[in-house]
Coordinates of C-alpha atoms and ligand atoms in Angstrom, one line a residue:
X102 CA 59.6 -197.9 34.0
X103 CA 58.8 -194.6 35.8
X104 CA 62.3 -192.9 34.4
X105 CA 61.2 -194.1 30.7
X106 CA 57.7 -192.4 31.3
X107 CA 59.3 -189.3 32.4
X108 CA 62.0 -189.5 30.2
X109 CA 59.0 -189.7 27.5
X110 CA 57.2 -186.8 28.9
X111 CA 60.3 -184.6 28.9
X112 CA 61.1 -185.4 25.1
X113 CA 57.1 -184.6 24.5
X114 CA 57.7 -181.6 26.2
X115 CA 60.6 -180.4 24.0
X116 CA 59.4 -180.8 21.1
X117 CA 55.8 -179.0 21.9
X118 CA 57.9 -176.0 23.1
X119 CA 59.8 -175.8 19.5
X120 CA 56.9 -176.1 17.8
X121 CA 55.1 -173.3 19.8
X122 CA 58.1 -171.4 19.7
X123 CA 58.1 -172.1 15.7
X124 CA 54.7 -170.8 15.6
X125 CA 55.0 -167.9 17.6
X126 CA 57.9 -166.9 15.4
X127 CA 56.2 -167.5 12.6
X128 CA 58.5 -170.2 10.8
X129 CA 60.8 -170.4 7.6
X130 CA 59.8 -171.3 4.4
X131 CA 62.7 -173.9 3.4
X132 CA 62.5 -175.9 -0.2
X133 CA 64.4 -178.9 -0.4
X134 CA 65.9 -179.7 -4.0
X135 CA 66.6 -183.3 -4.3
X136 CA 69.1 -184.7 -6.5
X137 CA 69.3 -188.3 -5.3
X138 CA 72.8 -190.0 -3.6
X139 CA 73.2 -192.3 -0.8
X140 CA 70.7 -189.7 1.4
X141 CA 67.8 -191.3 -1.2
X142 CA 69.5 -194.7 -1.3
X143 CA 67.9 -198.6 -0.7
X144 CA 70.0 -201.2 0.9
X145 CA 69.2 -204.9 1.0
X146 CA 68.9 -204.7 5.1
X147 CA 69.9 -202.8 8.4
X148 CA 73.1 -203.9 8.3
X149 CA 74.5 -203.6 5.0
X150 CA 75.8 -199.7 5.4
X151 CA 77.8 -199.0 2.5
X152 CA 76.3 -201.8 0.2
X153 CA 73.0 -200.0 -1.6
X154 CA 71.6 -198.7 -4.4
X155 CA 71.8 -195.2 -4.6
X156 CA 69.3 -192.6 -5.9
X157 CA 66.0 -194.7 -5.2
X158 CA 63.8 -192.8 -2.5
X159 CA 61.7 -190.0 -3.5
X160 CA 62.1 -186.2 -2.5
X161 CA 58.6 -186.3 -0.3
X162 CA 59.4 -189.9 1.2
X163 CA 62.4 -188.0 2.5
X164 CA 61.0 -185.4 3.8
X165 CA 57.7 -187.5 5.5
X166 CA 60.8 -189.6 7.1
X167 CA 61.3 -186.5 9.4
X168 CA 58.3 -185.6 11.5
X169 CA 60.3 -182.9 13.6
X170 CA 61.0 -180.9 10.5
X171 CA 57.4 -179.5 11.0
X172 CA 58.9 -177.8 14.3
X173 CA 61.6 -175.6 12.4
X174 CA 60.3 -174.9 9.0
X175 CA 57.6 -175.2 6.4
X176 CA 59.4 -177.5 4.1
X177 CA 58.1 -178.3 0.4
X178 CA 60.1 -180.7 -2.1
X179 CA 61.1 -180.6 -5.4
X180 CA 62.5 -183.8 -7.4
X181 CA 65.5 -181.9 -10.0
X182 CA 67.1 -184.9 -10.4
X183 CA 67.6 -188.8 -9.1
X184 CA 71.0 -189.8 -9.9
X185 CA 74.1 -191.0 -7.8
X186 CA 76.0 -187.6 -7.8
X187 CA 79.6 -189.8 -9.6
X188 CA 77.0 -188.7 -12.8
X189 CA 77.0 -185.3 -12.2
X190 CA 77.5 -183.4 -15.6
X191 CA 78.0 -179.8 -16.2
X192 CA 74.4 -179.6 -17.3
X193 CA 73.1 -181.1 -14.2
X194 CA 74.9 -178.2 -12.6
X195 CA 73.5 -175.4 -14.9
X196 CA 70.0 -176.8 -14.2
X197 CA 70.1 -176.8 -10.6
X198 CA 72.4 -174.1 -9.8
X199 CA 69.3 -171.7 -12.1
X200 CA 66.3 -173.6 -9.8
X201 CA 68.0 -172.5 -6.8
X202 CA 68.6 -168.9 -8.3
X203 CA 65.0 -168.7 -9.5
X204 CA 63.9 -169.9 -5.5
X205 CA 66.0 -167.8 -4.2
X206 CA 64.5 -164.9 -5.1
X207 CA 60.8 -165.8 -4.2
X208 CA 59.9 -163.6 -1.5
X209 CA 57.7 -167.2 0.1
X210 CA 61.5 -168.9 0.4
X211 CA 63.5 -168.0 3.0
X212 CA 66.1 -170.2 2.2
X213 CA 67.1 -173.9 -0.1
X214 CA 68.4 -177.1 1.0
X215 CA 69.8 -179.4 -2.0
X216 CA 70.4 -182.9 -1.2
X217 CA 73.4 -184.7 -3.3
X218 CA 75.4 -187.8 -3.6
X219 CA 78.2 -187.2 -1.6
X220 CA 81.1 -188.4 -4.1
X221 CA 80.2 -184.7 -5.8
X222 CA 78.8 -182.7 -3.4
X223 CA 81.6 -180.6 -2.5
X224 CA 82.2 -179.5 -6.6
X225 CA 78.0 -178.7 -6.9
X226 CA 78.3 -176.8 -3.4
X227 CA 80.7 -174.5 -4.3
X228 CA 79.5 -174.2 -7.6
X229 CA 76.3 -172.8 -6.3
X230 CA 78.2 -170.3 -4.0
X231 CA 79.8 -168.8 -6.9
X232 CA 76.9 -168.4 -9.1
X233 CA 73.6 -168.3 -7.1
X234 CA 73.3 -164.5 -6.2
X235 CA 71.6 -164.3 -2.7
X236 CA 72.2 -163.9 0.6
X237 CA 69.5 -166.4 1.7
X238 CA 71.3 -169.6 3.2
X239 CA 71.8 -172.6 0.7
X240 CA 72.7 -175.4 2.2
X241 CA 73.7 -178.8 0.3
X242 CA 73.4 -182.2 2.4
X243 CA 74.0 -186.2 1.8
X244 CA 74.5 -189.6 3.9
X245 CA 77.1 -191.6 3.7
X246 CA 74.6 -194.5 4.9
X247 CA 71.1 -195.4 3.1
X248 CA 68.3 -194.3 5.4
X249 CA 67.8 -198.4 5.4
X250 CA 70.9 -198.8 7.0
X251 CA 71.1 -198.9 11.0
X252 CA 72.1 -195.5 12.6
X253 CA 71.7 -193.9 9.1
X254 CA 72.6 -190.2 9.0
X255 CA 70.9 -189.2 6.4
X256 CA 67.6 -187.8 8.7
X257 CA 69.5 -186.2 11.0
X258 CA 71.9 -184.3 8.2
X259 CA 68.6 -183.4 6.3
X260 CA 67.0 -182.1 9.5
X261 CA 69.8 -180.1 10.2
X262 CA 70.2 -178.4 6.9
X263 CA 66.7 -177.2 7.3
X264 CA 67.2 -175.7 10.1
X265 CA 70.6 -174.5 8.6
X266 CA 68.2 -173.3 5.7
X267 CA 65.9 -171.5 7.9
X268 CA 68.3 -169.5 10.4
X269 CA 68.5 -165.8 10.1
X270 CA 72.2 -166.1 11.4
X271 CA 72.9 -168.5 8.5
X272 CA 72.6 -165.6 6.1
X273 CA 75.2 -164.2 4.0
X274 CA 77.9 -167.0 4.8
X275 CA 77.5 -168.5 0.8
X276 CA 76.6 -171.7 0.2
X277 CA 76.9 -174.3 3.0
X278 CA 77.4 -178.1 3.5
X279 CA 75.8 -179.8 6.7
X280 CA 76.8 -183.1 7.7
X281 CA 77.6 -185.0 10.9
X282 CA 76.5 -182.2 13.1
X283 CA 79.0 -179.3 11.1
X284 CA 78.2 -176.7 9.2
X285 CA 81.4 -176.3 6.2
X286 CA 81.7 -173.7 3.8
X287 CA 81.2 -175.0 0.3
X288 CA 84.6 -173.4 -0.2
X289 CA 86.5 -175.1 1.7
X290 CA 84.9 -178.7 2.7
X291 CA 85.6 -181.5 1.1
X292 CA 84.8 -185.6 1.0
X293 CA 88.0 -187.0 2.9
X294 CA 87.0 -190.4 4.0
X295 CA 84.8 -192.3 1.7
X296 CA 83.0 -195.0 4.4
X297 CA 82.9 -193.0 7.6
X298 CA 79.9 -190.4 8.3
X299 CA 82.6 -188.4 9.9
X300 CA 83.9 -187.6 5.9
X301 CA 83.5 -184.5 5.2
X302 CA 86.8 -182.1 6.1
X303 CA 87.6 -178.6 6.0
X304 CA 91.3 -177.8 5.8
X305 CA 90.9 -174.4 7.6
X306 CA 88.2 -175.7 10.0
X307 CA 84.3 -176.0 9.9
X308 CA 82.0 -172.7 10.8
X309 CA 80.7 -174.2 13.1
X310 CA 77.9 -176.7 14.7
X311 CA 74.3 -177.6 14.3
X312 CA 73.2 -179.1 17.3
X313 CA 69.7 -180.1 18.4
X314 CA 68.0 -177.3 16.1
X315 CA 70.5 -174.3 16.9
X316 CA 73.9 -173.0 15.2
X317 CA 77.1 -172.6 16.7
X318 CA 79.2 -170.2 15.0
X319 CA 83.1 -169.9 15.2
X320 CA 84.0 -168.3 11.8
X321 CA 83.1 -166.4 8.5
X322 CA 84.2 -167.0 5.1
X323 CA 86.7 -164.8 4.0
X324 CA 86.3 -165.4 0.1
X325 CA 84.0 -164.0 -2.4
X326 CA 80.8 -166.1 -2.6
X327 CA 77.2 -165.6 -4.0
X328 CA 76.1 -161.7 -3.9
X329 CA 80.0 -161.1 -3.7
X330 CA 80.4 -162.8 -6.9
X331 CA 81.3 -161.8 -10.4
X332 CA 79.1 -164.8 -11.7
X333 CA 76.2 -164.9 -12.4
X334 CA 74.1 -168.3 -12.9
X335 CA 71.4 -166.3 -14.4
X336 CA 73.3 -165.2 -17.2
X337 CA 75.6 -168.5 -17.5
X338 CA 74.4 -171.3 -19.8
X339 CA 77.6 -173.2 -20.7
X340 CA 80.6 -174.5 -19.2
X341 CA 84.0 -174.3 -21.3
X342 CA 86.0 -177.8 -20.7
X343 CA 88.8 -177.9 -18.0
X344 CA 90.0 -181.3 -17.4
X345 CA 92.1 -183.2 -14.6
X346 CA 95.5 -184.4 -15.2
X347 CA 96.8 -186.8 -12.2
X348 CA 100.9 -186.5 -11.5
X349 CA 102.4 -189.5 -10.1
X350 CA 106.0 -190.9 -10.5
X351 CA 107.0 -191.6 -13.7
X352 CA 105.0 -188.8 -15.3
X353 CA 104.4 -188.4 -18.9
X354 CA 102.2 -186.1 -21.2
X355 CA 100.1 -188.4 -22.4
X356 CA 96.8 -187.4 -21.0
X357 CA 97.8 -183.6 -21.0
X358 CA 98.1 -184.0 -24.9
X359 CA 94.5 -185.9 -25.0
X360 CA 93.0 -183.0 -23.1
X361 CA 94.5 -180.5 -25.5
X362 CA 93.8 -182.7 -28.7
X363 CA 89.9 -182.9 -27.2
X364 CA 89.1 -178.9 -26.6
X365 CA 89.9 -178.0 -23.4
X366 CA 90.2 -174.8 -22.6
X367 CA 92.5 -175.3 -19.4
X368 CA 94.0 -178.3 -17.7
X369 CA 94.3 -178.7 -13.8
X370 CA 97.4 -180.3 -13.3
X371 CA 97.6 -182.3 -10.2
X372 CA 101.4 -181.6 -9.0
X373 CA 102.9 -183.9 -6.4
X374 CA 104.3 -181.6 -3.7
X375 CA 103.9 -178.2 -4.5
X376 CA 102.0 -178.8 -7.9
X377 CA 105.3 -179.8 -8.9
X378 CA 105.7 -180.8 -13.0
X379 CA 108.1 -183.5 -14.0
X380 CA 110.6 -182.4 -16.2
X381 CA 109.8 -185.2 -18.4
X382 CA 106.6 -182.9 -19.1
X383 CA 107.1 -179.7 -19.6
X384 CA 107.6 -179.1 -22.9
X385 CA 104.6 -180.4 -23.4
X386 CA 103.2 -178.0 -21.1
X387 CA 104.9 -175.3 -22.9
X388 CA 103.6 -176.3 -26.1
X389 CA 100.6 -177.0 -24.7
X390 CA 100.1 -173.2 -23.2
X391 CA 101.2 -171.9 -26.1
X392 CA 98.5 -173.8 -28.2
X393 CA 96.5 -171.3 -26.1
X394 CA 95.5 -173.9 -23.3
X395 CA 95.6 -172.5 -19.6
X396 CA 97.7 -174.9 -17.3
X397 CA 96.5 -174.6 -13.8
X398 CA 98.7 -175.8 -11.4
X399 CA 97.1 -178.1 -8.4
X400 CA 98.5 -180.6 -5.8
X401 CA 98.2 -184.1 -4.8
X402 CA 98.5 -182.7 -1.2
X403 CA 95.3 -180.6 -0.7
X404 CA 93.2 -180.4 1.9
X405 CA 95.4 -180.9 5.2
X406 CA 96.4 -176.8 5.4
X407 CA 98.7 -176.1 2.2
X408 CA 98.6 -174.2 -0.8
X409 CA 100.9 -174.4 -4.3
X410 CA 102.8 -171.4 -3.9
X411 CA 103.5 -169.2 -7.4
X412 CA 106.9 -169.1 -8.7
X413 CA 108.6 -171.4 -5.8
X414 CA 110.4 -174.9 -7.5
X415 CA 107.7 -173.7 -11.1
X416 CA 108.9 -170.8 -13.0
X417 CA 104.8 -169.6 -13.3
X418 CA 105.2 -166.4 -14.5
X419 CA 107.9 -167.7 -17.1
X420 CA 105.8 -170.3 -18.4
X421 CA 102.5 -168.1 -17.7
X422 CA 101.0 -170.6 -15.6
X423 CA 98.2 -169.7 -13.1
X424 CA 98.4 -171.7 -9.6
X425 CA 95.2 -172.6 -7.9
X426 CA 95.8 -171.5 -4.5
X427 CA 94.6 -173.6 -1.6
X428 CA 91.9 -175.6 -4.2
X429 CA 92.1 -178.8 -4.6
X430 CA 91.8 -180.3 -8.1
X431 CA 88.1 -180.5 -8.4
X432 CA 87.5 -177.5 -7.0
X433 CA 90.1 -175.4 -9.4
X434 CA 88.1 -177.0 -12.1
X435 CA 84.6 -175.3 -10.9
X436 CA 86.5 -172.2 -10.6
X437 CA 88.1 -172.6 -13.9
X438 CA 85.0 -173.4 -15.9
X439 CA 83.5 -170.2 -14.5
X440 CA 86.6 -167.9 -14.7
X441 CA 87.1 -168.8 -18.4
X442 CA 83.1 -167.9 -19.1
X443 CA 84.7 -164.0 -18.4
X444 CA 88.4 -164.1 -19.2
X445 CA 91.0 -165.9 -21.0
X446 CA 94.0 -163.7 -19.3
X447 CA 96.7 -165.6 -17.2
X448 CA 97.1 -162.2 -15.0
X449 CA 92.9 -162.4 -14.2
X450 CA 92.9 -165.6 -14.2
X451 CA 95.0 -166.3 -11.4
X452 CA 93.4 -162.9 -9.4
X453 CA 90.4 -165.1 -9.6
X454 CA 92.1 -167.7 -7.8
X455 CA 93.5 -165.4 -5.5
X456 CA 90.0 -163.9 -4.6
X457 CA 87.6 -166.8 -4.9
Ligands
DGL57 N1 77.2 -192.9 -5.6 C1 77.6 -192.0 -4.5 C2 77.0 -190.6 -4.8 O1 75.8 -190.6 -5.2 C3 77.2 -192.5 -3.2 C4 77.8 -191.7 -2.1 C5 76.8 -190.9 -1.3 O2 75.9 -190.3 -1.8 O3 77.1 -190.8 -0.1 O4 77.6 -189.6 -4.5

């Protein structure tokens, strides 16, 4: 009984300190932009954590489910939208990558957490780090349990992109994702296990670590992000249609055609290997390009510490192809979208890829 009390006293006494430190610092102003997800999910009971209803908990019930935030941040909520992020459109992008540009430059904002279905996140996150110009830290956040759920993570993820948010050293890295303790660059992370909290991966390693209200740091990004950018969200209002095309064995051109037949102005192709095209499709591709639709050339394998190389087993160059790099699929679409709102060259097209 006497190691509880002083194990309670000790815990009292920790978080008094942060909150005197806080207000002897003088502490951040950190808006939280809620978009709904698993973070703002209802299950039936404690134990069902991946059965629930996404999107159902409001932006301030959220936030009054974390007492401690008061000790790192004055934190004030915004409801953009309530919807599992699978739903995610390329207007629900516009909207909220503008709200967090127009925040961002309040001088009463030091700095903008946005919490997201996870199934999306990674595609909104680095949208907003190539569009929002600022160096103040954005940082996007989910659960992969409902906060009804036993040893839910949404709290602790949402607590620790505030103080992500509201950390001087957090500036200038583009936008971020917290969860599980790491800090990711929107770049890179991405959702590689769908039931584990442990799910989101970068392929060239994390930034670092959140832990107990401080950063770790280990790296810097190395690509162009936010004030580095060539877009601009502020003068952005549509997205031109890039689509997904899945390679498998026994590939046809079926849905490449489709795409093409429907408007898109460029089509990731998602290569087994090295982005690799069957031969079976490509002169369909050919036609395809020529019709004056970009072919982007993806892989299967992302993720794990590859990239589709240019002109190795695909003759690029010949077929004026442009190779997404290190990106995986959904994330050669966000750049695509935004690299077609200033060019339609192959040549820029694929600098982009090189530099972004
Ligand atoms: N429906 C999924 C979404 O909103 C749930 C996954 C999650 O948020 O963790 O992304």
């Amino acid at each position: 009984m006497r190691f509880c009390t002083l194990k309670l006293v000790a815990v009292l006494a920790s978080s008094l300190l942060i909150s005197v430190a806080a207000l002897a610092q003088g502490k951040p102003n950190v808006v939280i932009l809620a978009t709904g997800g698993t973070i703002a999910g209802a299950g039936a009971d404690a134990a069902s954590s991946a059965t629930y209803q996404a999107a159902k908990v409001p932006v301030d019930k959220l936030i009054a489910g974390i007492p401690d935030l008061k000790n790192v941040a004055e934190v004030r909520g915004e409801q953009v939208f309530q919807i599992a992020s699978e739903s995610f459109t390329n207007e629900h992008l516009l909207r909220l990558a503008k709200r967090v540009s127009a925040l961002s430059k309040q001088a009463d904002v030091d700095g903008i957490v946005v919490t997201h279905g996870t199934d999306t996140l990674e595609e909104t996150a680095y949208f907003l780090s190539l569009t929002v110009h600022t160096d103040k830290p954005i940082v996007v956040v989910g659960s992969m349990r409902p906060g009804t759920a036993m040893s839910a993570d949404g709290l602790l993820n949402l607590y620790n992109g505030v103080v992500v948010a509201g950390a001087k050293d957090a500036r200038g890295k583009g936008a971020m994702v917290v969860m599980n303790d790491q800090i990711d660059t929107a770049r890179d992370v991405v959702k590689a296990i769908n039931i584990k909290t442990e799910a989101f991966k970068s392929a060239w390693g994390p930034l670092g670590l959140v832990v107990e209200g401080k950063n770790y740091w280990f790296r810097a990004p190395v690509k162009r992000h936010t004030n580095g950018s060539e877009f601009d969200i502020d003068t952005i209002n549509s997205l031109p249609s890039v689509e997904i095309a899945y390679g498998s064995g026994n590939a046809n051109d079926t849905a490449y055609k489709a795409f093409a037949a429907a408007g898109a102005k460029a089509i990731i192709h998602v290569g087994t290997g090295n982005g690799s095209v069957a031969g079976q499709v490509v002169a369909s591709l050919q036609e395809i390009r020529k019709s004056g639709v970009h072919i982007i050339r993806s892989s299967r394998v992302m993720n794990q510490g590859g990239f589709v190389l240019r002109n190795a087993e695909q003759p690029d160059d010949k077929y004026d192809w442009v190779v997404a790099h290190d990106l995986n699929p959904q994330k050669a679409r966000i750049l695509a979208m935004l690299a077609l709102t200033k060019t339609n060259d192959t040549k820029e097209l694929q600098r982009i890829f090189w530099e972004y």
